[in-house]
Structures are given as structure tokens and as C-alpha cells.
Short mmCIF file of C-alpha atoms and ligand atoms in Angstrom, two decimals:
data_model
loop_
_atom_site.label_atom_id
_atom_site.label_comp_id
_atom_site.label_asym_id
_atom_site.label_seq_id
_atom_site.Cartn_x
_atom_site.Cartn_y
_atom_site.Cartn_z
CA MET A 9 -37.20 -23.39 -4.29
CA ASP A 10 -35.54 -19.71 -4.84
CA ALA A 11 -36.31 -18.10 -8.04
CA PRO A 12 -33.38 -18.18 -10.37
CA SER A 13 -31.33 -15.14 -9.91
CA LEU A 14 -30.80 -12.38 -12.62
CA LYS A 15 -27.56 -11.39 -10.91
CA PRO A 16 -24.41 -12.69 -12.29
CA THR A 17 -23.01 -15.30 -9.98
CA SER A 18 -19.25 -15.24 -9.03
CA VAL A 19 -17.57 -18.29 -7.29
CA ILE A 20 -14.40 -17.35 -5.42
CA THR A 21 -11.84 -20.00 -4.36
CA GLY A 22 -10.05 -18.63 -1.13
CA GLY A 23 -12.81 -16.55 -0.55
CA SER A 24 -11.93 -15.71 3.05
CA GLY A 25 -8.40 -14.60 2.60
CA PHE A 26 -7.27 -11.50 2.33
CA LEU A 27 -7.74 -10.71 -1.36
CA GLY A 28 -10.75 -13.23 -1.65
CA SER A 29 -12.64 -11.14 0.78
CA HIS A 30 -11.93 -7.97 -0.72
CA LEU A 31 -12.94 -9.26 -4.15
CA SER A 32 -16.42 -10.51 -2.57
CA ASP A 33 -17.14 -6.96 -1.08
CA ARG A 34 -16.13 -5.75 -4.70
CA LEU A 35 -18.70 -8.36 -6.33
CA LEU A 36 -21.23 -7.68 -4.26
CA LYS A 37 -21.07 -3.89 -4.87
CA GLU A 38 -21.17 -4.74 -8.52
CA GLY A 39 -24.66 -6.62 -8.02
CA HIS A 40 -23.10 -10.25 -8.33
CA ARG A 41 -24.26 -13.14 -6.23
CA VAL A 42 -20.93 -14.32 -4.51
CA ILE A 43 -20.22 -17.82 -3.42
CA ALA A 44 -16.97 -17.89 -1.37
CA ILE A 45 -15.32 -21.18 -1.20
CA ASP A 46 -12.12 -21.72 1.56
CA ASN A 47 -10.75 -24.61 3.65
CA LEU A 48 -9.38 -21.90 6.11
CA ILE A 49 -5.90 -23.16 6.12
CA THR A 50 -4.72 -19.71 5.63
CA GLY A 51 -8.10 -18.00 5.17
CA ASN A 52 -10.06 -16.72 8.31
CA VAL A 53 -13.83 -16.16 8.66
CA ALA A 54 -13.38 -12.74 10.24
CA ASN A 55 -12.52 -11.54 7.07
CA ILE A 56 -16.13 -12.11 5.82
CA GLU A 57 -18.10 -11.88 8.96
CA HIS A 58 -19.46 -8.45 7.92
CA LEU A 59 -21.19 -10.33 5.25
CA ALA A 60 -22.99 -13.05 6.99
CA GLY A 61 -26.54 -12.57 6.58
CA ASN A 62 -26.42 -10.90 3.17
CA PRO A 63 -28.75 -13.02 0.94
CA ASP A 64 -26.36 -12.45 -2.27
CA PHE A 65 -23.25 -14.00 -0.08
CA LYS A 66 -22.67 -17.76 0.78
CA PHE A 67 -19.82 -19.22 2.42
CA ILE A 68 -18.74 -22.90 1.68
CA ARG A 69 -15.94 -24.63 3.57
CA HIS A 70 -14.21 -27.05 1.43
CA ASP A 71 -10.70 -27.84 -0.23
CA VAL A 72 -10.73 -27.13 -3.60
CA THR A 73 -7.90 -29.79 -4.42
CA GLU A 74 -11.10 -32.04 -3.85
CA TYR A 75 -13.98 -31.95 -6.59
CA ILE A 76 -15.91 -28.91 -6.32
CA PHE A 77 -19.71 -29.04 -6.65
CA VAL A 78 -21.63 -25.88 -6.85
CA PRO A 79 -25.36 -26.15 -7.72
CA GLY A 80 -27.13 -23.72 -10.38
CA LYS A 81 -25.60 -21.11 -12.85
CA VAL A 82 -21.92 -19.71 -12.66
CA ASP A 83 -20.93 -17.05 -14.49
CA TYR A 84 -17.33 -16.12 -13.11
CA VAL A 85 -14.79 -18.19 -11.17
CA TRP A 86 -12.20 -16.47 -9.44
CA HIS A 87 -9.27 -18.68 -8.61
CA PHE A 88 -7.74 -17.47 -5.48
CA ALA A 89 -7.02 -20.28 -3.01
CA SER A 90 -3.34 -20.69 -2.17
CA PRO A 91 -1.17 -20.06 0.67
CA ALA A 92 0.96 -16.63 -0.34
CA SER A 93 3.48 -16.19 2.08
CA PRO A 94 6.84 -17.71 2.18
CA ILE A 95 6.87 -18.75 5.63
CA ASP A 96 3.48 -20.54 4.94
CA TYR A 97 5.02 -22.46 1.66
CA LEU A 98 7.59 -23.75 4.47
CA ARG A 99 4.90 -24.79 6.67
CA ILE A 100 2.80 -26.43 4.29
CA PRO A 101 4.51 -26.99 1.18
CA ILE A 102 2.37 -29.92 -0.25
CA PRO A 103 -0.99 -28.10 -0.04
CA THR A 104 0.50 -25.23 -1.82
CA LEU A 105 1.41 -27.30 -4.70
CA LYS A 106 -1.66 -29.20 -4.58
CA VAL A 107 -3.97 -26.16 -4.46
CA GLY A 108 -2.05 -24.52 -7.42
CA SER A 109 -1.86 -27.71 -9.37
CA LEU A 110 -5.21 -29.99 -8.51
CA GLY A 111 -7.17 -26.88 -7.31
CA THR A 112 -6.67 -25.15 -10.45
CA HIS A 113 -7.81 -28.34 -12.45
CA ASN A 114 -10.84 -28.25 -10.40
CA ALA A 115 -11.55 -24.74 -10.75
CA LEU A 116 -11.10 -24.94 -14.38
CA GLY A 117 -13.28 -27.93 -14.42
CA LEU A 118 -15.93 -25.74 -12.73
CA ALA A 119 -16.05 -22.80 -15.10
CA ARG A 120 -16.00 -25.40 -18.12
CA GLU A 121 -18.82 -27.21 -16.78
CA LYS A 122 -20.69 -23.86 -16.24
CA GLY A 123 -19.73 -22.12 -19.10
CA ALA A 124 -18.10 -19.48 -16.88
CA SER A 125 -15.33 -16.91 -17.41
CA PHE A 126 -12.38 -17.81 -15.14
CA LEU A 127 -9.52 -15.69 -13.69
CA LEU A 128 -6.20 -17.23 -12.21
CA ALA A 129 -4.60 -15.33 -9.54
CA SER A 130 -1.05 -15.90 -10.56
CA THR A 131 2.06 -13.95 -8.99
CA SER A 132 5.07 -12.12 -9.77
CA GLU A 133 6.99 -15.27 -8.02
CA CYS A 134 6.49 -16.55 -11.55
CA TYR A 135 9.46 -14.68 -12.77
CA GLY A 136 11.65 -16.19 -9.56
CA ASP A 137 14.70 -14.02 -8.88
CA PRO A 138 14.47 -11.63 -11.78
CA LEU A 139 17.04 -11.25 -14.35
CA ILE A 140 15.08 -8.50 -16.06
CA HIS A 141 14.00 -5.34 -14.51
CA PRO A 142 11.57 -4.12 -14.02
CA GLN A 143 9.50 -7.60 -15.22
CA THR A 144 7.40 -7.51 -18.21
CA GLU A 145 5.01 -10.10 -18.91
CA ASP A 146 6.93 -11.68 -21.87
CA TYR A 147 9.89 -12.21 -19.23
CA TRP A 148 9.80 -16.17 -18.50
CA GLY A 149 11.49 -15.91 -15.18
CA ASN A 150 14.44 -17.07 -12.95
CA VAL A 151 12.95 -19.89 -10.90
CA ASN A 152 14.66 -22.34 -8.64
CA PRO A 153 12.39 -25.67 -9.10
CA ILE A 154 13.54 -27.39 -6.23
CA GLY A 155 14.28 -24.39 -3.67
CA PRO A 156 11.76 -23.99 -0.74
CA ARG A 157 9.97 -21.30 -2.66
CA GLY A 158 9.33 -23.47 -5.62
CA VAL A 159 6.54 -25.41 -4.28
CA TYR A 160 4.64 -22.09 -4.72
CA ASP A 161 6.41 -20.53 -7.98
CA GLU A 162 6.01 -23.85 -9.96
CA ALA A 163 2.51 -24.54 -8.64
CA LYS A 164 1.64 -20.96 -9.88
CA ARG A 165 3.57 -21.45 -13.27
CA PHE A 166 1.75 -25.10 -13.62
CA ALA A 167 -1.39 -23.05 -13.11
CA GLU A 168 -0.62 -20.57 -15.88
CA ALA A 169 0.09 -23.56 -18.09
CA ILE A 170 -3.23 -25.43 -17.57
CA THR A 171 -5.15 -22.16 -17.75
CA MET A 172 -3.88 -21.46 -21.17
CA ALA A 173 -4.42 -25.09 -22.11
CA TYR A 174 -7.94 -24.92 -21.36
CA HIS A 175 -8.35 -21.50 -22.99
CA ARG A 176 -6.65 -23.02 -26.12
CA PHE A 177 -8.05 -26.40 -26.22
CA HIS A 178 -11.65 -25.95 -24.81
CA GLN A 179 -11.81 -22.23 -26.31
CA MET A 180 -12.72 -21.07 -22.43
CA ASN A 181 -12.82 -17.48 -21.72
CA THR A 182 -9.83 -17.27 -19.28
CA HIS A 183 -7.56 -14.71 -17.65
CA ILE A 184 -4.48 -14.68 -15.83
CA VAL A 185 -3.20 -11.88 -13.36
CA ARG A 186 0.16 -11.82 -12.10
CA ILE A 187 -0.46 -10.04 -8.60
CA PHE A 188 2.70 -8.09 -7.15
CA ASN A 189 3.14 -7.37 -3.50
CA THR A 190 -0.15 -6.16 -2.07
CA TYR A 191 -0.90 -4.76 1.21
CA GLY A 192 -3.86 -3.46 3.36
CA PRO A 193 -6.54 -4.47 5.90
CA ARG A 194 -7.26 -8.09 6.60
CA MET A 195 -3.69 -9.26 6.07
CA ARG A 196 -2.88 -11.89 8.86
CA LEU A 197 -0.75 -10.19 11.67
CA ASN A 198 1.55 -13.21 11.74
CA ASP A 199 1.73 -14.16 8.24
CA GLY A 200 5.34 -13.63 8.08
CA ARG A 201 5.41 -11.16 5.07
CA VAL A 202 7.06 -7.90 5.58
CA VAL A 203 3.99 -5.75 5.67
CA PRO A 204 2.30 -7.13 8.82
CA ALA A 205 5.49 -8.43 10.35
CA PHE A 206 6.85 -4.72 10.49
CA ILE A 207 3.64 -2.83 11.44
CA GLY A 208 3.31 -5.53 14.35
CA GLN A 209 6.52 -5.03 15.43
CA ALA A 210 6.42 -1.30 15.30
CA LEU A 211 3.24 -1.26 17.24
CA THR A 212 4.44 -3.34 19.93
CA GLY A 213 7.92 -1.89 20.21
CA GLU A 214 9.50 -5.15 19.16
CA PRO A 215 12.75 -5.11 17.28
CA MET A 216 11.92 -4.79 13.35
CA THR A 217 13.21 -7.88 11.61
CA ILE A 218 15.18 -7.11 8.45
CA PHE A 219 16.19 -10.34 6.48
CA GLY A 220 19.58 -9.70 5.14
CA ASP A 221 20.88 -6.14 4.70
CA GLY A 222 17.53 -4.87 3.57
CA SER A 223 18.96 -3.67 -0.03
CA GLN A 224 16.33 -6.21 -1.65
CA THR A 225 13.45 -4.41 -3.14
CA ARG A 226 9.73 -4.89 -3.47
CA SER A 227 6.68 -2.47 -4.98
CA PHE A 228 3.73 -2.67 -2.96
CA CYS A 229 0.19 -2.21 -4.23
CA PHE A 230 -2.78 -1.01 -2.18
CA VAL A 231 -5.68 -3.64 -2.08
CA SER A 232 -8.34 -1.99 -3.30
CA ASP A 233 -6.34 -0.72 -6.51
CA LEU A 234 -5.25 -4.35 -7.09
CA ILE A 235 -9.04 -5.46 -6.78
CA ASP A 236 -9.80 -2.88 -9.29
CA GLY A 237 -7.23 -3.97 -12.01
CA ILE A 238 -8.22 -7.79 -11.42
CA PHE A 239 -12.18 -6.84 -11.98
CA ARG A 240 -11.36 -5.04 -15.08
CA LEU A 241 -9.29 -7.91 -16.32
CA MET A 242 -12.10 -10.64 -15.92
CA MET A 243 -14.43 -8.22 -17.77
CA SER A 244 -11.86 -7.73 -20.43
CA GLY A 245 -11.24 -10.11 -23.78
CA PHE A 246 -7.73 -10.46 -22.85
CA HIS A 247 -6.13 -14.01 -22.08
CA GLU A 248 -2.65 -13.42 -21.67
CA PRO A 249 -1.07 -12.65 -18.29
CA VAL A 250 -1.24 -9.31 -16.86
CA ASN A 251 0.91 -7.79 -14.26
CA ILE A 252 -1.26 -5.50 -11.66
CA GLY A 253 0.93 -3.97 -9.16
CA ASN A 254 2.37 -0.56 -8.03
CA PRO A 255 5.55 0.27 -9.56
CA ARG A 256 6.64 2.65 -6.95
CA GLU A 257 9.55 0.38 -5.66
CA MET A 258 11.47 0.74 -2.54
CA THR A 259 14.20 -1.19 -0.61
CA ILE A 260 12.99 -3.14 2.58
CA ARG A 261 15.29 -0.70 4.67
CA GLU A 262 13.35 1.98 3.26
CA PHE A 263 9.85 0.28 4.10
CA GLY A 264 11.16 -0.22 7.49
CA GLU A 265 12.01 3.52 7.60
CA GLU A 266 8.51 4.72 6.35
CA ILE A 267 6.84 2.58 9.01
CA ARG A 268 9.08 3.87 11.83
CA ARG A 269 8.43 7.44 10.68
CA ILE A 270 4.65 7.09 10.65
CA THR A 271 4.36 4.99 13.55
CA GLY A 272 6.70 6.78 15.65
CA THR A 273 7.77 3.52 16.99
CA GLN A 274 10.96 3.34 19.36
CA SER A 275 11.58 -0.37 17.64
CA GLN A 276 15.24 -0.95 17.03
CA ILE A 277 16.35 -2.71 13.53
CA GLU A 278 17.51 -6.47 14.14
CA HIS A 279 19.02 -8.17 10.99
CA LYS A 280 18.19 -11.69 10.35
CA PRO A 281 19.45 -14.14 7.61
CA LEU A 282 18.01 -13.55 3.99
CA PRO A 283 15.76 -16.43 3.23
CA VAL A 284 16.98 -18.86 0.37
CA ASP A 285 16.13 -17.60 -3.14
CA ASP A 286 14.51 -14.37 -1.66
CA PRO A 287 14.22 -12.18 -4.91
CA LYS A 288 16.72 -9.22 -5.00
CA VAL A 289 14.35 -6.87 -6.95
CA ARG A 290 10.85 -6.74 -7.97
CA GLN A 291 8.97 -4.18 -9.85
CA PRO A 292 6.00 -4.56 -12.06
CA ASP A 293 5.98 -3.26 -15.67
CA ILE A 294 2.30 -2.26 -16.04
CA THR A 295 2.32 -0.90 -19.52
CA ARG A 296 0.16 -3.77 -20.64
CA ALA A 297 -2.53 -3.12 -17.76
CA ARG A 298 -2.58 0.67 -18.44
CA LYS A 299 -3.22 -0.23 -22.57
CA VAL A 300 -5.59 -3.10 -22.20
CA LEU A 301 -7.38 -2.37 -19.02
CA GLY A 302 -7.03 1.38 -18.80
CA TRP A 303 -5.73 0.69 -15.21
CA GLU A 304 -3.06 2.31 -12.89
CA PRO A 305 -2.85 2.48 -9.08
CA LYS A 306 -4.24 5.47 -7.59
CA VAL A 307 -3.86 5.08 -3.78
CA GLU A 308 -0.68 6.87 -2.27
CA PHE A 309 1.70 4.81 -0.11
CA ASP A 310 1.23 7.21 2.91
CA THR A 311 -2.96 6.91 2.46
CA GLY A 312 -2.74 3.15 2.20
CA ILE A 313 -0.35 2.53 4.77
CA ARG A 314 -1.87 4.49 7.22
CA GLU A 315 -5.30 2.69 6.80
CA THR A 316 -3.32 -0.76 7.16
CA ILE A 317 -1.71 0.66 10.31
CA GLU A 318 -5.17 1.32 11.81
CA PHE A 319 -6.36 -2.16 11.08
CA PHE A 320 -3.45 -3.69 12.89
CA ARG A 321 -4.06 -1.26 15.83
CA ASP A 322 -6.48 -3.20 17.71
CA LYS A 323 -4.95 -6.56 16.53
CA VAL A 324 -1.73 -6.71 18.17
N1 UDP B 25 11.27 -9.36 4.97
C1 UDP B 25 12.08 -8.71 5.97
N2 UDP B 25 11.72 -9.16 7.21
C2 UDP B 25 10.50 -9.72 7.56
C3 UDP B 25 9.72 -10.54 6.50
C4 UDP B 25 10.26 -10.29 5.33
O1 UDP B 25 13.07 -8.24 5.89
O2 UDP B 25 10.18 -9.83 8.57
C5 UDP B 25 11.98 -9.42 3.65
C6 UDP B 25 12.06 -10.70 2.92
O3 UDP B 25 12.91 -11.08 2.95
C7 UDP B 25 11.47 -10.21 1.62
C8 UDP B 25 10.79 -8.86 1.61
O4 UDP B 25 10.66 -8.54 3.03
O5 UDP B 25 12.75 -9.42 0.92
C9 UDP B 25 9.28 -9.14 1.15
O6 UDP B 25 8.94 -10.30 1.81
P1 UDP B 25 7.55 -10.89 1.95
O7 UDP B 25 7.71 -12.09 2.71
O8 UDP B 25 6.50 -9.92 2.42
O9 UDP B 25 7.17 -11.63 0.41
P2 UDP B 25 8.01 -11.81 -0.77
O10 UDP B 25 8.03 -10.61 -1.60
O11 UDP B 25 9.54 -12.26 -0.51
O12 UDP B 25 7.03 -12.75 -1.41
#
């Protein structure tokens, strides 16, 4: 039998997804043992294949809406499993609801059983189509519960509620990060989100599909900055939600222009209908993250987006 490891052990649900795989890399660098759990609905083993053979890394294919069994000690549970793209919520609405509700319940149960700290990957979608701007954590949001995005937004809002209940009722050490739009290598080329969509279209010369008139705004954070904020949050003693994202806001039209400029593409612009309940604005207020975690994003948009474009170059 293996001698018990002195290294901290982290379980990551959604461990082979875009964020889960970057988190795995970071935690291994921090000297953790990492157990990544994923049912591969939207995750991809290619994201973690570079970790195969690493004695501190283990992958378990499992759907966390079913009971999660992990032998041995666990110090941290990072609950990242969930579809995260609007077209995925439309394609798999019920698994989206289940992983945010049943999956979060199981992940909290695992953390409680092991006496582990817990972190929920929540989302700026909790604010819905926001009526205050930029969004602060004390804003309760403007969500349509029965719209097509409601399956994600409400599942994550439920996930926040049950996480706070476990904190208050079971005195668990829990954390909630509200993740704003994040980009970087290992996004899925065809996941439908604007970053891979525009880059893929620009690299192949296909028309770039702007939904609506492109005046809606988003604020894009590079993945290494996001992971750093999340790591700090787990190690903190702070239990209320914290926004992590980059406040640099731009319209989707401006984002398209940036991609055109950097890739030098000849792609034309094609307008498509705006999806139902598409938020008109989104920008994180990161005052709390600055104060509580001493965190703010560092990677310039130009640097991050060039690295992301390079990643996609041989994927198209
Ligand atoms: N969008 C777009 N063209 C695309 C994909 C998305 O114009 O091919 C828009 C979308 O309507 C939204 C913004 O880009 O206003 C960001 O969409 P994304 O799917 O990346 O995520 P969201 O921030 O809406 O969750």
C-alpha cells in the first residue's frame, strides 16, 4: 500500500475542462496531489494528457451528479463541473441543472465527510441581465428563471445557496467565486462562446458572427489571472462570494475588431439574432477581491489574446 502522502490533496470536479485543467496545473505546481473527476460531457482528456504519468495526478471518469467516492484524505474540494457555454445549456439543459444542484450537493457532502475546504465555481450569470453596472457582489441580480439561460443561472444560484447553508449549518470552510468571462488556451473551438467562435472564424476566413448589433459588452480575463484569484480565495478565510474577472470592458463589436486586427483576417462580419436574455452589459467590480485577496489581473489583453490565438492555430 502507498504510504500516506504528506502533500495536500485536492479534488477537482470538472477537472478536464478548460478551467479545471488549468487549476490542476497550478495545484500540482503548488505541491498538491490532484484528483480530477470529469464525465467528459464538455471536458476533454486532451486538456490533461500532459499530466498522464505524473504520480501526483489521477483522473477519474465519473458523473458527479451521482455519489462521489474518493478513498483517503482530501484537503480541498474545488467544484468546477458544469457546462459553461450558452449553446451547451440549450443542448443539455437537464444535465446543467443537475450538476449545479445534485452535483454541488455531492461535492459538498464529500468535503464535509473529509473535513475539507470547499470552493464553488459560481458565475457572473448570477447577476443575469444586470440593472447595476459594474456588478458588485451585494447585487442580487436580474435573472429570468424560466428562460433558456435559467437552467444555468438558477442552478448556480441554488449552488451558492446550498454552499452558504453548509457553511452556516455545518460550519464548513466554504468559498464562492463568481467567475466573469474568461479566455485562454484549452477553450473548446466549437463551444459557441464568442472567444473561440471569433478566433476560429478569423483563422479560417469564415464570416465572424456578431449576435445582435454587437453593442453588448463583456470584460475578458486571461485564464492564469483567474486561476490565481481562485487559488487565493480557497486559501483565504473569506466565505461570501467574490467576483474574479478583468474589469477591462468592451463591446462585442470592439472585441471582433481586435481579433481582426491581431489576426489580420479578411473575414467579413455577419449579424445573427441576439440570443434570448443575452446580458446587455457585464463588468466585474473587483474591489472586494483587491481588498480581501490582494488580487487583481495582470495579463494585458493583447498578450493573452495572442497566446489564445496561437493555441487555436493548429486546431482549426
Ligand atoms: N456572441 C456573438 N457571436 C458569437 C458568440 C457570442 O456575438 O459567435 C456574443 C453573445 O451574444 C454575447 C457575447 O458574445 O453577447 C458573449 O457570449 P458568450 O457565449 O461568450 O458568453 P456569455 O458572456 O454570454 O455567457
